[in-house]
GROMACS .gro file of C-alpha atoms in nm:
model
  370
    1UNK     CA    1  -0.669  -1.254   0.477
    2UNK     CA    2  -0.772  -1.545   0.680
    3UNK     CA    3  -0.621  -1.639   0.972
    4UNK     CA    4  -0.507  -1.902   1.157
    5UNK     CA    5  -0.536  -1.979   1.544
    6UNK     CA    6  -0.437  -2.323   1.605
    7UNK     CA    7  -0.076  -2.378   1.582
    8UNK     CA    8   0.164  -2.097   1.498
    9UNK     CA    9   0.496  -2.233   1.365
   10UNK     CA   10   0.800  -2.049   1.436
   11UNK     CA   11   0.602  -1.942   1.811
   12UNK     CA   12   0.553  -2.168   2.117
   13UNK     CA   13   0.241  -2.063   2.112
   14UNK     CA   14  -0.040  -2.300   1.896
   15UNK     CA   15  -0.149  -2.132   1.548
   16UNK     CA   16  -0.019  -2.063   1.192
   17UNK     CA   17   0.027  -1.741   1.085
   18UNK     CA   18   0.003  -1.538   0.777
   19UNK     CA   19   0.189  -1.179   0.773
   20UNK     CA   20  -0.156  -0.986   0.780
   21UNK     CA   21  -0.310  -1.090   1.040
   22UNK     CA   22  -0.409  -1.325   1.342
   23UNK     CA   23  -0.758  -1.196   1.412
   24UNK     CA   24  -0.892  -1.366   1.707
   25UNK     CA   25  -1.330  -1.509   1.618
   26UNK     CA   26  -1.529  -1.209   1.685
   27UNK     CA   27  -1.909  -1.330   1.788
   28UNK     CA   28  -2.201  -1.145   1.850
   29UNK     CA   29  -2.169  -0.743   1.853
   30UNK     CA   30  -1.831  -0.725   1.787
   31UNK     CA   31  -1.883  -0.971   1.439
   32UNK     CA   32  -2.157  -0.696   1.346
   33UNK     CA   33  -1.978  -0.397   1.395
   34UNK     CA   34  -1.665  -0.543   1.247
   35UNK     CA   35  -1.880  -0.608   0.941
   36UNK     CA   36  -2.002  -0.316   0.912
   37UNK     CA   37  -1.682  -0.105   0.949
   38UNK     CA   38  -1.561  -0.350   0.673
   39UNK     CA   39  -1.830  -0.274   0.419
   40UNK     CA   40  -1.742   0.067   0.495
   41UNK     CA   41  -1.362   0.074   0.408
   42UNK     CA   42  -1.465  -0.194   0.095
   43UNK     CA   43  -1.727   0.111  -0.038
   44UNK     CA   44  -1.437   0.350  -0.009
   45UNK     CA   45  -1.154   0.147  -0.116
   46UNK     CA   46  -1.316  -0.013  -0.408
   47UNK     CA   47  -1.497   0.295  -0.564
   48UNK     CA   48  -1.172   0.517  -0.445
   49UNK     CA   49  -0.919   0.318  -0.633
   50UNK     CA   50  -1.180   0.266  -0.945
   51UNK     CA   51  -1.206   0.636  -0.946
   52UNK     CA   52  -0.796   0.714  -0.935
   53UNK     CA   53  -0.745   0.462  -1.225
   54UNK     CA   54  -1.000   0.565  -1.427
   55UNK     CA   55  -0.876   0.886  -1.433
   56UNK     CA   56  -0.527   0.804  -1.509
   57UNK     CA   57  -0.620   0.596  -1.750
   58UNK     CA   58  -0.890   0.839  -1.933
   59UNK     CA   59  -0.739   1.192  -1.910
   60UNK     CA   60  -0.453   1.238  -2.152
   61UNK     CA   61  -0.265   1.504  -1.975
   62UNK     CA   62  -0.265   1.314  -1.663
   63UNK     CA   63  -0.066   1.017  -1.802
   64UNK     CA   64   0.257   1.083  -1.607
   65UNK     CA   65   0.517   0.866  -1.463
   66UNK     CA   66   0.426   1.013  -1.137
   67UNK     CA   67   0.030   0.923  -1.168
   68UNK     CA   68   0.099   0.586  -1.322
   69UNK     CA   69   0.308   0.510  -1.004
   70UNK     CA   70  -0.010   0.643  -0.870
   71UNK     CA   71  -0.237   0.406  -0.989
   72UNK     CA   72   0.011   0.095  -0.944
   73UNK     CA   73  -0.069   0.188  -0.570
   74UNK     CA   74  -0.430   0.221  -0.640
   75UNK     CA   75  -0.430  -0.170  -0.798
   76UNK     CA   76  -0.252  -0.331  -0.468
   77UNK     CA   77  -0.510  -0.124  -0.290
   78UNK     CA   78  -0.746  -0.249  -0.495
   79UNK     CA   79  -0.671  -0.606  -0.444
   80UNK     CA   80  -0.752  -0.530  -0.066
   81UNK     CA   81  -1.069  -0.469  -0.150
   82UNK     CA   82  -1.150  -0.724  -0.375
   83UNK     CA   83  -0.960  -1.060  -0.134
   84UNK     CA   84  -0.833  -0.953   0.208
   85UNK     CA   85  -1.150  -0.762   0.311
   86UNK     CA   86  -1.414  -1.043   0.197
   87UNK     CA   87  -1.184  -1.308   0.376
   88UNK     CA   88  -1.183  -1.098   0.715
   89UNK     CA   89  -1.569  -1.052   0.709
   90UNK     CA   90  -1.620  -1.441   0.616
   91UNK     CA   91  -1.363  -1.498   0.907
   92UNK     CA   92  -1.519  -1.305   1.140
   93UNK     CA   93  -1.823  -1.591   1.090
   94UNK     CA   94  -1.638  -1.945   0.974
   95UNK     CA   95  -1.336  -1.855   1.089
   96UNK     CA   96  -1.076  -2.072   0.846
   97UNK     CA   97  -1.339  -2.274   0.721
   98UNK     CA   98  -1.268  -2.348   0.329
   99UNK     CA   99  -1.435  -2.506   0.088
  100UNK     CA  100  -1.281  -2.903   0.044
  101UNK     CA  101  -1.130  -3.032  -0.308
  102UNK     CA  102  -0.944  -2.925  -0.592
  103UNK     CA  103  -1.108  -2.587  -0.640
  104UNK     CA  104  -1.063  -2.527  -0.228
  105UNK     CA  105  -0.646  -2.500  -0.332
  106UNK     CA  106  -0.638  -2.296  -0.575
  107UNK     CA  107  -0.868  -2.041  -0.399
  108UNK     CA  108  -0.698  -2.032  -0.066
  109UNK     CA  109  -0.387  -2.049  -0.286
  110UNK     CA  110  -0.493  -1.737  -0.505
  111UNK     CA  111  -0.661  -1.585  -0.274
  112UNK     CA  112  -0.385  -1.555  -0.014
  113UNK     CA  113  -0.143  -1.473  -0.265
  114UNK     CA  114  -0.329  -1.161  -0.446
  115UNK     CA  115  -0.432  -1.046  -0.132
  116UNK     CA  116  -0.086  -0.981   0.007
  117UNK     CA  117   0.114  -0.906  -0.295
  118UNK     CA  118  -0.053  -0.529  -0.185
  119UNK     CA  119   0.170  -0.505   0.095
  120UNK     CA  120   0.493  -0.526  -0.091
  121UNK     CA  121   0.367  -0.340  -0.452
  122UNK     CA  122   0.237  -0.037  -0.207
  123UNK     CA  123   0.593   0.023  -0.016
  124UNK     CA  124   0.776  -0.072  -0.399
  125UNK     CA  125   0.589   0.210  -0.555
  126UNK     CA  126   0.633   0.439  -0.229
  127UNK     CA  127   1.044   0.393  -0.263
  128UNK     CA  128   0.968   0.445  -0.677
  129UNK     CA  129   0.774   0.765  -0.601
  130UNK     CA  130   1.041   0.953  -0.358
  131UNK     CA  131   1.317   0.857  -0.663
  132UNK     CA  132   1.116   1.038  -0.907
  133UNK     CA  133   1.072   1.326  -0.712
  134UNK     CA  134   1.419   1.317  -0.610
  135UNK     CA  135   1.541   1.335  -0.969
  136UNK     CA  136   1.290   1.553  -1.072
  137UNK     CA  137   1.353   1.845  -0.822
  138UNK     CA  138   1.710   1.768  -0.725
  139UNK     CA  139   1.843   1.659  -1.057
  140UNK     CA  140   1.620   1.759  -1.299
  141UNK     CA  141   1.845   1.667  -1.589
  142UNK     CA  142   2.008   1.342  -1.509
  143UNK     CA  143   1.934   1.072  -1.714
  144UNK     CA  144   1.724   0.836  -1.550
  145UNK     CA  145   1.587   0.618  -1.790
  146UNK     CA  146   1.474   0.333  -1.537
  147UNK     CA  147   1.253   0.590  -1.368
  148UNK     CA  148   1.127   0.719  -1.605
  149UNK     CA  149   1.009   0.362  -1.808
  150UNK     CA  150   0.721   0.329  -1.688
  151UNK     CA  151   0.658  -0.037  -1.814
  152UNK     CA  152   0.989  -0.126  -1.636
  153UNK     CA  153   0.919  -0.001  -1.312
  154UNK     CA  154   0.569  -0.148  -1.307
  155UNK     CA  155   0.695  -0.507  -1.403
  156UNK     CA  156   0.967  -0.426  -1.147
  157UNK     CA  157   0.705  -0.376  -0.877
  158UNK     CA  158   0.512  -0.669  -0.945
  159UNK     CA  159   0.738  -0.916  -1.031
  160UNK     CA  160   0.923  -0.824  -0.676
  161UNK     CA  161   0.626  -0.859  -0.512
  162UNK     CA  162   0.484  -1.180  -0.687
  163UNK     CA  163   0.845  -1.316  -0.585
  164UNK     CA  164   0.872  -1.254  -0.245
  165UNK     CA  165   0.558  -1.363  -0.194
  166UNK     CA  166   0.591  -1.694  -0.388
  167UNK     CA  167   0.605  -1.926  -0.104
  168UNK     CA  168   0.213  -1.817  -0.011
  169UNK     CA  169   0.167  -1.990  -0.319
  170UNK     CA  170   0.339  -2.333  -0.171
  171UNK     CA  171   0.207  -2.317   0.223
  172UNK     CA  172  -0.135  -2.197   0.160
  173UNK     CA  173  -0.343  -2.489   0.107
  174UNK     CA  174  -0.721  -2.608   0.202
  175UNK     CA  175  -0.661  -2.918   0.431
  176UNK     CA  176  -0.880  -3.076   0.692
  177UNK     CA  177  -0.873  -2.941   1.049
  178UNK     CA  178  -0.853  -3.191   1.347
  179UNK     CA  179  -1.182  -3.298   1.339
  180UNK     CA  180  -1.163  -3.402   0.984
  181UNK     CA  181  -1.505  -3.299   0.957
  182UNK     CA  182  -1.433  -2.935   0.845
  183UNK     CA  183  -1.181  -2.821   0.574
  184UNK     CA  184  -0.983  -2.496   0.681
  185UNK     CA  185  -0.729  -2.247   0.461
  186UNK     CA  186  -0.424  -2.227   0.636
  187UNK     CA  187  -0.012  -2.195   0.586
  188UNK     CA  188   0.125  -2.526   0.602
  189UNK     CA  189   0.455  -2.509   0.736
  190UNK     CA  190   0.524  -2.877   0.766
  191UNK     CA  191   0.530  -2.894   0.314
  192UNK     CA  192   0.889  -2.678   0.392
  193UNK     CA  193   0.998  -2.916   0.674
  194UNK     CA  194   0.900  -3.231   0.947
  195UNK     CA  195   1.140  -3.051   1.183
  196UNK     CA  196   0.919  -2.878   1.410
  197UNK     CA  197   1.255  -2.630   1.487
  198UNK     CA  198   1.374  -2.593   1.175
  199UNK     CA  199   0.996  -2.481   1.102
  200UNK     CA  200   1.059  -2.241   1.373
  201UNK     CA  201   1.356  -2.084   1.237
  202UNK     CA  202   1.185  -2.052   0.891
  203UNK     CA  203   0.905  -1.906   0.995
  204UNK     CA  204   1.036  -1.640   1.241
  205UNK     CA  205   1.312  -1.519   0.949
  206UNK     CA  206   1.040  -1.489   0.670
  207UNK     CA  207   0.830  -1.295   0.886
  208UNK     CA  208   1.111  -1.067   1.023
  209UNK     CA  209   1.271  -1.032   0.667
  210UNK     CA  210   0.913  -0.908   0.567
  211UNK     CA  211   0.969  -0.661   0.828
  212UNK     CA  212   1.309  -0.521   0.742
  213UNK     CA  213   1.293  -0.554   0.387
  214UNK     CA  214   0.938  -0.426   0.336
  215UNK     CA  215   0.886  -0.176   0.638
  216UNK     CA  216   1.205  -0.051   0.806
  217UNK     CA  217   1.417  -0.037   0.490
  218UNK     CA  218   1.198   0.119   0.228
  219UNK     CA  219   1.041   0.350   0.514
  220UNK     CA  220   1.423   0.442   0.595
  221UNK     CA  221   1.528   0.591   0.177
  222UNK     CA  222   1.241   0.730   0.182
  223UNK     CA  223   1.265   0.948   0.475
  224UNK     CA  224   1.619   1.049   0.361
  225UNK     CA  225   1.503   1.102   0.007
  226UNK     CA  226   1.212   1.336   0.135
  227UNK     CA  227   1.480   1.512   0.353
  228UNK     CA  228   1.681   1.585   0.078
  229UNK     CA  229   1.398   1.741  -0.145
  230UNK     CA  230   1.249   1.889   0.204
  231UNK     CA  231   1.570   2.115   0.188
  232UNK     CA  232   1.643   2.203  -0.164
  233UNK     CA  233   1.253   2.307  -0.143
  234UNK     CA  234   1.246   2.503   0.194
  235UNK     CA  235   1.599   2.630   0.230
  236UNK     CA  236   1.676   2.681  -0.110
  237UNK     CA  237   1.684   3.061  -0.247
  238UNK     CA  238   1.590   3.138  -0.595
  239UNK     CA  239   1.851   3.367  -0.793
  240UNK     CA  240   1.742   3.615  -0.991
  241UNK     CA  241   1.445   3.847  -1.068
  242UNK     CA  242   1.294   3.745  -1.385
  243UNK     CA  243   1.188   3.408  -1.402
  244UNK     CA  244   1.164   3.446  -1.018
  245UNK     CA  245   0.772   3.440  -1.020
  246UNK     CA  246   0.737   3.167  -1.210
  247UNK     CA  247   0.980   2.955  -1.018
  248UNK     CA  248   0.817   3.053  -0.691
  249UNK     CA  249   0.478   2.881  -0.854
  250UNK     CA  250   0.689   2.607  -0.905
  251UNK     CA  251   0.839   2.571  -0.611
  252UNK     CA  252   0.452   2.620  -0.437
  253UNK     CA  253   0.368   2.334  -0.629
  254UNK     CA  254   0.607   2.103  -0.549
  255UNK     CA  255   0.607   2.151  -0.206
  256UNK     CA  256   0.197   2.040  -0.198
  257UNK     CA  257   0.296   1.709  -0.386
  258UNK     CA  258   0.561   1.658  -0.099
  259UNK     CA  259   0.329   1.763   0.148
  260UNK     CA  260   0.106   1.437   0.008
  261UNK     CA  261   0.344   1.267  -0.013
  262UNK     CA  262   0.456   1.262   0.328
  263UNK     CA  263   0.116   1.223   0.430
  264UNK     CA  264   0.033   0.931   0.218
  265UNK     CA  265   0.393   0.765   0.397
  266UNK     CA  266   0.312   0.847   0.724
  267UNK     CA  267  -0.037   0.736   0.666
  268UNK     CA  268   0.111   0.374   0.533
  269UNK     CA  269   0.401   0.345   0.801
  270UNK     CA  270   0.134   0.405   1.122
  271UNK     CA  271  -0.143   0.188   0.982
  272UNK     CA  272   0.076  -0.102   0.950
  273UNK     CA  273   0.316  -0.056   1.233
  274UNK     CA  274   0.058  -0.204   1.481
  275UNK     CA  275   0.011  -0.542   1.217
  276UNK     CA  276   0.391  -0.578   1.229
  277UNK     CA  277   0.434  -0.553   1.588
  278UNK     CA  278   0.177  -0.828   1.679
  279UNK     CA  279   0.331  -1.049   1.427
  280UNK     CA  280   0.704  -0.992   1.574
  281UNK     CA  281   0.542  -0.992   1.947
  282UNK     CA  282   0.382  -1.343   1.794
  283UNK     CA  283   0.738  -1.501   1.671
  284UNK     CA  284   0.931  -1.385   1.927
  285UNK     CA  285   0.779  -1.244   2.212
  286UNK     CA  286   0.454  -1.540   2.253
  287UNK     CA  287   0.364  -1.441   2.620
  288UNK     CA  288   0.353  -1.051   2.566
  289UNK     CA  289   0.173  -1.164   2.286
  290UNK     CA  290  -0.090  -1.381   2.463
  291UNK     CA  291  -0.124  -1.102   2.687
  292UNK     CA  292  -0.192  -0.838   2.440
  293UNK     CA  293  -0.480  -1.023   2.254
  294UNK     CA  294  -0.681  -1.078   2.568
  295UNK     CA  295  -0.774  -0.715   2.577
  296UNK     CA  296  -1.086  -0.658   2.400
  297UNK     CA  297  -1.065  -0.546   2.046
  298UNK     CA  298  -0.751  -0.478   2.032
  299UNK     CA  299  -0.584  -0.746   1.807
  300UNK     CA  300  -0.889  -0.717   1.540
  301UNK     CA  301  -0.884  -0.292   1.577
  302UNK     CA  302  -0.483  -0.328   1.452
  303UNK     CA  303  -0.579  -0.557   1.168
  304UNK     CA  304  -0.855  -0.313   1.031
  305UNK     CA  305  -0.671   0.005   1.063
  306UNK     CA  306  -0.388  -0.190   0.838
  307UNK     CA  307  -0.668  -0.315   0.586
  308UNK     CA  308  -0.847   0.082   0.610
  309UNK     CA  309  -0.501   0.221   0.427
  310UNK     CA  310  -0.642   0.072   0.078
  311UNK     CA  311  -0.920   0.349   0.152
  312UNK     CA  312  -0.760   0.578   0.336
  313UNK     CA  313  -0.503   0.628   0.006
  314UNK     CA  314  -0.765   0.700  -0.252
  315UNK     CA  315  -0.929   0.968  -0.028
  316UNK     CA  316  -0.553   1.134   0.016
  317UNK     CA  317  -0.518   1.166  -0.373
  318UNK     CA  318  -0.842   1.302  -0.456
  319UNK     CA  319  -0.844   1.583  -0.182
  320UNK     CA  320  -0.479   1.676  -0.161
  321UNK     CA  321  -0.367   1.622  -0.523
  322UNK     CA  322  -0.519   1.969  -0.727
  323UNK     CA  323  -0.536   1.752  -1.027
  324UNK     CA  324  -0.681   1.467  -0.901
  325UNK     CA  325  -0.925   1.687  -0.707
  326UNK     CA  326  -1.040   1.839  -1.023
  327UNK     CA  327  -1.083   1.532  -1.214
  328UNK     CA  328  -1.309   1.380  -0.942
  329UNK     CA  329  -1.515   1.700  -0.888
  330UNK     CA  330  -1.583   1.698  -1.346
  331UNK     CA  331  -1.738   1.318  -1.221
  332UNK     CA  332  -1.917   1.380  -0.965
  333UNK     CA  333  -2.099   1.680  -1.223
  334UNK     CA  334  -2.086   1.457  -1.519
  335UNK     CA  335  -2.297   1.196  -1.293
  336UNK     CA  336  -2.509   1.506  -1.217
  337UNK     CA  337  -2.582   1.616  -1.559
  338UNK     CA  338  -2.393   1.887  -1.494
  339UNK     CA  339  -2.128   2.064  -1.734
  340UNK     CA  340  -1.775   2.025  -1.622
  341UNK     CA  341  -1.522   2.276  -1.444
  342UNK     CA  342  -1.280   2.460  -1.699
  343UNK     CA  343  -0.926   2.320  -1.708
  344UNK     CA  344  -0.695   2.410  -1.387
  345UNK     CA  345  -0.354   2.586  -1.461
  346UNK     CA  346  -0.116   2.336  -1.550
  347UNK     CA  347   0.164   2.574  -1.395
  348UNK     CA  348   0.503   2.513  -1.491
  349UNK     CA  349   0.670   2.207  -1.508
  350UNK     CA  350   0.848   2.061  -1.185
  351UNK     CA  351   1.167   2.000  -1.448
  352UNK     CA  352   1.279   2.360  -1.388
  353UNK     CA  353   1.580   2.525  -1.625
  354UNK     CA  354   1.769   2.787  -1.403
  355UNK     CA  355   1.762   3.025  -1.666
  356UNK     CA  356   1.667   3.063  -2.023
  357UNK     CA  357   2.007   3.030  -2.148
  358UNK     CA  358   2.064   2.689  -1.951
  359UNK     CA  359   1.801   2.495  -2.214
  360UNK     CA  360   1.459   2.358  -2.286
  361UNK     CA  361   1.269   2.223  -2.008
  362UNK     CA  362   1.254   1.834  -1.992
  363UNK     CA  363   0.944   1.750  -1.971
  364UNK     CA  364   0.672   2.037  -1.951
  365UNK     CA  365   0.405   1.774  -1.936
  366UNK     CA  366   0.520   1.701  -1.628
  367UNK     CA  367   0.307   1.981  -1.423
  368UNK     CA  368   0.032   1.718  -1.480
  369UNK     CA  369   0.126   1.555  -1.190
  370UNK     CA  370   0.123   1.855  -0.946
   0.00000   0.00000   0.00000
């Protein structure tokens, strides 16, 4: 996302802010090195995400809730790729330098907007995700329907997302800088107010709300979700002798889709815990802040490791998901001329009956997503 370093409203410091960054001009080495890390994490975000979709969307039996959820991660990593990594490689070189007119505001309008609206569909589906696999190993027959609606929990995501992030849409605009030679993109805090305090106050809650509401809050049910299913997984004897193979599979499986799981949270919740900080150190804490950014690298390294999760994601389906592994190794020989791998056991399906008296399983399609 582009950045702003000339007047930060809501921090007595000078710049405007955007909640993804506040990258500091990189010249010389640095610009080239930046660039190329950045071409790097586009390659693998881009073709990563590509690849998760297309599968989704082209194998039949891997058309689950769970892998749809998937792939509504893979789009908001997507859009990383496609606006917030261009913009930090072109601001790396113009800085916020935008192009003048009518078609100048609706780019640094769109292009601000689409950009972040990753940030808040990626911890959406995350929360989505540890339901599912709440209700589908803890309660395997509770009625659910919202979960399980995929349509509904897609518009959910996005139309949460799109919301919160509406007022990009109103302070995001292509305006001259204070030359008047140059036109720059940049948040516009003075549209919400002429009150230089009440800017302040505006400012500092939006970007702290962003914090609690789409960090520490979503980050905190899904810990205690996972804790939950981390027991009933690990602590939890199987009864009886003889389904007890089949349910030990089962259990096997599940625990590897947890085990992902966790890693893809963990992955999210480090990469953009530095981001966060620097943005509440900005608001609130403008000296420490100051202080921080004069070391070397360190404000732009904080940025990119926030912007490499789009790629980093991807990479964590397709080599720690057994069906997602499978599916990219039949590409990679298709591309090859090569005849694809037979079929991987679906196992059993992670909607378990106790017994055989107890009733039909729920959904034995479900194994798809293991």
């Amino acid at each position: 996302m582009a950045i702003n370093n000339s007047a930060i409203e809501g921090a007595p410091v000078n710049a405007t802010v955007d909640p993804v960054k506040t990258l500091k001009v990189e010249r010389g080495d640095t610009a080239a090195w930046m660039t190329l890390l950045y071409v790097g994490i586009f390659i693998f975000g881009f073709f990563g995400n590509i690849t998760i979709i297309y599968i989704v969307a082209s194998r039949r039996r891997m058309k689950s809730t769970f892998n749809f959820l998937i792939v509504n991660m893979a789009i908001g990593d997507l859009l990383v790729s496609l606006f917030i990594i261009p913009s930090e490689v072109k601001f790396l070189y113009l800085k916020q330098a935008w192009l003048p007119g009518g078609f100048g505001v609706v780019t640094c309008k769109f292009v601000n907007f689409a950009g972040v609206l990753s940030i808040a569909a990626t911890i959406i589906t995350l929360v989505f995700i540890s339901l599912d696999r709440y209700f589908a190993i803890l309660h395997p027959f509770a009625h659910v329907p919202v979960i399980r609606n995929t349509k509904l929990v897609t518009s959910i995501i996005w139309i949460v997302s799109s919301l919160y992030f509406s007022l990009y849409l109103v302070l995001f605009d292509s305006v001259p800088d204070e030359t008047g030679h140059t036109w720059v993109c940049k948040m516009v805090w003075t549209y919400l107010s002429d009150d230089r305090q009440t800017r302040i106050l505006i400012s500092r809650a939006y970007f702290m709300t962003t914090f609690v509401v789409l960090y520490l809050i979503p980050l905190a049910i899904i810990a205690a979700l996972y804790i939950l299913i981390g027991r009933r997984l690990w602590l939890h004897k199987i009864p009886g002798e003889t389904t007890s193979h089949q349910k030990r599979q089962s259990q096997a499986s599940k625990r590897k889709v947890l085990r992902m799981l966790i890693i893809v949270v963990l992955t999210f919740a480090l990469c953009w815990l530095p981001t966060h900080i620097m943005h509440l150190l900005m608001f609130f804490f403008a000296e420490t802040y100051l202080k921080l950014i004069e070391v070397d690298h360190l404000e732009s390294s904080f940025y990119f490791l926030s912007h490499a999760n789009s790629a980093i994601n991807p990479c964590l389906y397709i080599f720690l998901n057994q069906r997602f592994n499978h599916e990219f190794k039949n590409i990679l020989r298709r591309l090859c001329c090569r005849h694809p791998l037979e079929d991987v056991n679906t196992g059993q399906s992670v909607y378990q009956t106790r017994n055989s008296g107890e009733g039909k399983m729920l959904m034995s399609a479900q194994s798809s997503s293991i």
